[in-house]
XYZ file of C-alpha atoms in Angstrom:
237
model
C 179.857 97.163 116.813
C 179.061 100.577 115.427
C 179.488 103.614 117.641
C 181.527 106.723 118.297
C 184.526 104.594 119.345
C 184.075 101.776 116.843
C 187.161 99.554 116.557
C 189.285 101.832 118.759
C 191.584 100.012 121.199
C 191.062 101.529 124.646
C 193.085 100.716 127.770
C 191.420 101.551 131.101
C 193.257 101.299 134.417
C 191.353 100.782 137.650
C 188.721 99.159 135.457
C 187.081 96.703 137.837
C 184.746 99.097 139.653
C 183.476 102.652 139.983
C 184.425 105.128 137.281
C 186.665 102.625 135.505
C 183.959 99.965 135.187
C 181.301 102.482 134.151
C 183.617 103.882 131.478
C 184.399 100.387 130.220
C 180.707 99.591 129.800
C 180.029 102.858 127.989
C 183.044 102.398 125.727
C 181.819 98.881 124.918
C 178.456 100.323 123.906
C 180.295 102.756 121.617
C 182.158 99.930 119.870
C 185.633 100.111 121.444
C 187.728 97.017 122.040
C 188.730 97.223 125.688
C 191.964 96.376 127.458
C 190.994 96.325 131.120
C 193.573 96.592 133.898
C 192.865 95.991 137.588
C 194.307 93.951 140.425
C 191.327 91.626 140.934
C 190.813 88.839 138.392
C 187.311 87.982 139.610
C 186.041 91.558 139.353
C 187.448 91.849 135.831
C 185.726 88.620 134.808
C 182.400 89.876 136.164
C 182.820 93.089 134.172
C 183.752 91.083 131.084
C 180.461 89.156 131.381
C 178.554 92.447 131.356
C 180.548 93.710 128.381
C 179.833 90.522 126.407
C 176.102 90.897 127.083
C 176.368 94.308 125.412
C 178.021 92.700 122.390
C 181.436 94.131 123.288
C 184.907 92.621 123.504
C 187.561 92.958 126.178
C 191.065 91.768 126.937
C 191.605 91.323 130.669
C 194.934 92.178 132.320
C 194.981 91.391 136.051
C 197.893 93.551 137.125
C 199.118 95.455 140.158
C 200.305 98.683 138.562
C 202.393 99.357 141.644
C 204.789 96.766 140.201
C 205.846 99.365 137.675
C 208.211 97.203 135.638
C 205.225 95.125 134.538
C 203.818 98.185 132.751
C 206.525 97.825 130.103
C 205.580 94.164 129.684
C 201.936 95.175 129.296
C 202.831 97.678 126.570
C 204.825 95.045 124.700
C 201.863 92.653 124.845
C 199.484 95.317 123.516
C 201.858 96.086 120.659
C 202.212 92.421 119.790
C 198.453 91.856 119.720
C 197.033 95.118 118.382
C 199.958 97.076 116.925
C 198.832 100.362 118.494
C 196.704 101.947 121.209
C 193.986 104.488 120.444
C 192.848 105.517 123.946
C 194.429 105.502 127.404
C 192.102 106.145 130.346
C 194.417 106.517 133.360
C 191.918 106.078 136.161
C 193.555 103.903 138.835
C 194.192 105.762 142.084
C 194.420 105.404 145.839
C 193.086 107.749 148.502
C 195.799 106.732 150.934
C 195.040 107.795 154.492
C 193.405 111.082 155.514
C 195.578 112.329 158.362
C 197.820 115.296 159.215
C 200.992 115.381 157.128
C 203.118 115.052 160.246
C 201.327 111.800 161.128
C 201.405 110.224 157.654
C 203.331 106.954 157.554
C 206.169 106.923 154.990
C 204.885 103.756 153.321
C 201.424 105.291 152.838
C 202.988 108.420 151.327
C 205.178 106.365 149.006
C 202.386 104.005 147.904
C 199.956 106.863 147.222
C 202.470 108.908 145.238
C 203.559 105.796 143.361
C 200.097 104.753 142.164
C 198.626 108.211 141.599
C 201.663 109.844 140.003
C 204.651 107.632 139.197
C 202.521 104.889 137.645
C 201.000 107.436 135.275
C 204.460 108.580 134.197
C 205.364 104.945 133.563
C 202.171 104.551 131.522
C 203.179 107.550 129.398
C 206.705 106.197 129.016
C 205.477 102.759 127.942
C 202.397 103.666 125.912
C 203.383 106.885 124.137
C 204.901 104.927 121.210
C 201.642 102.964 120.847
C 199.510 106.124 120.967
C 201.721 107.636 118.253
C 201.043 104.584 116.072
C 197.336 105.414 116.174
C 196.032 108.026 113.716
C 194.210 109.640 116.656
C 195.754 108.690 119.993
C 193.909 109.985 123.046
C 195.106 110.067 126.681
C 192.693 110.882 129.509
C 193.980 111.303 133.069
C 191.442 111.264 135.909
C 192.081 113.928 138.538
C 190.293 115.439 141.538
C 189.350 118.862 142.810
C 191.711 118.103 145.716
C 194.580 118.860 143.323
C 193.618 122.536 143.279
C 192.401 123.078 146.856
C 194.390 122.791 150.076
C 192.149 120.546 152.174
C 193.498 119.624 155.588
C 194.419 115.946 156.000
C 194.319 115.146 152.266
C 198.103 115.581 151.892
C 199.347 112.539 149.959
C 196.291 112.314 147.716
C 196.147 116.043 146.970
C 199.880 116.295 146.267
C 199.783 113.253 143.987
C 196.830 114.581 142.003
C 198.423 118.032 141.679
C 201.513 116.303 140.338
C 199.371 114.235 137.968
C 197.807 117.363 136.511
C 201.214 118.904 135.819
C 202.450 115.592 134.401
C 199.538 115.519 131.949
C 199.967 119.172 131.011
C 203.664 118.638 130.252
C 202.784 115.571 128.177
C 200.204 117.665 126.307
C 202.849 120.310 125.587
C 205.187 117.644 124.254
C 202.537 116.172 121.933
C 200.981 119.367 120.611
C 202.436 118.788 117.120
C 201.325 115.160 116.974
C 197.983 113.434 116.431
C 197.784 112.670 120.172
C 195.353 114.643 122.325
C 195.910 114.697 126.092
C 193.306 115.865 128.578
C 192.531 115.734 132.286
C 189.049 114.822 133.510
C 187.792 115.993 136.897
C 184.704 113.893 137.702
C 183.638 116.008 140.663
C 181.499 114.372 143.344
C 180.573 110.825 142.284
C 179.363 107.779 144.209
C 182.479 105.581 144.320
C 184.144 103.385 146.900
C 186.876 106.007 147.298
C 184.267 108.682 148.015
C 182.681 106.397 150.613
C 186.097 105.840 152.193
C 186.635 109.603 152.485
C 183.080 110.440 153.606
C 181.743 107.340 155.408
C 178.642 109.126 156.723
C 177.453 110.204 153.275
C 174.518 108.495 151.565
C 175.800 107.361 148.151
C 172.242 107.283 146.835
C 172.255 111.091 146.962
C 175.304 111.353 144.675
C 175.639 111.098 140.890
C 176.539 107.628 139.649
C 179.798 106.995 137.737
C 177.706 106.323 134.629
C 176.878 110.051 134.417
C 180.460 110.667 133.247
C 180.075 108.523 130.140
C 179.510 111.313 127.639
C 182.673 113.145 128.736
C 184.848 110.053 128.512
C 183.475 109.270 125.056
C 184.001 112.843 123.845
C 187.630 112.866 124.994
C 188.284 109.440 123.493
C 186.832 110.100 120.061
C 189.059 110.499 117.044
C 187.174 113.746 116.383
C 188.186 115.274 119.748
C 190.274 118.439 119.354
C 190.567 119.407 123.028
C 194.146 119.289 124.237
C 195.855 120.044 127.534
C 192.571 120.923 129.262
C 191.139 120.143 132.665
C 187.629 119.085 131.743
C 185.238 119.181 134.691
C 181.992 117.253 134.855
C 178.937 119.543 135.083
C 177.679 120.051 138.617
C 174.676 117.831 139.240
């Protein structure tokens, strides 16, 4: 397929729904070959059906990223099949539990920090060599405004996203003299399952859909992108 991402190999985590699924569909329309990672096989297969109807191609990887050692296995499989990786969209995340810090269960803290922060470091560790093998490697980390505002009860999520932003900025500093471009995307308020979990009384029909972020994800994934080390915020809608 022709398009702005034609023939670029793009890995998307948290791909089965919400922002991840919407990005996958848009990337398919722009000609990328997709490597889709999520825990649920059935949801990935449903997304794959939609991608095929668009004329796109996808490789499905049902994987619990919390089992971090499997990330290295995933990277090895990508290298064996494709030889490189052009785009990483690090989207998978967990809200955890909204509660006072003093009431937060240790396992919830650990699981939230693991998925939202440690997993992304493991993705960098495993996939950096593959991004360097691309003539224009691009890494996009999905953040939240909670990383830069001290909202009561959002402790584990906010801390993990603040850590993610610093992680991505350090990675950007380390790749400034390479062909890799690293950026952080803040989607703002979007109708997702996580948003509904945090604000159960909100009408999702009044919020922007994940599909409205497509142009930003494509821009940051293009070989022509020159932005680096930025927090790119979606326009207020």
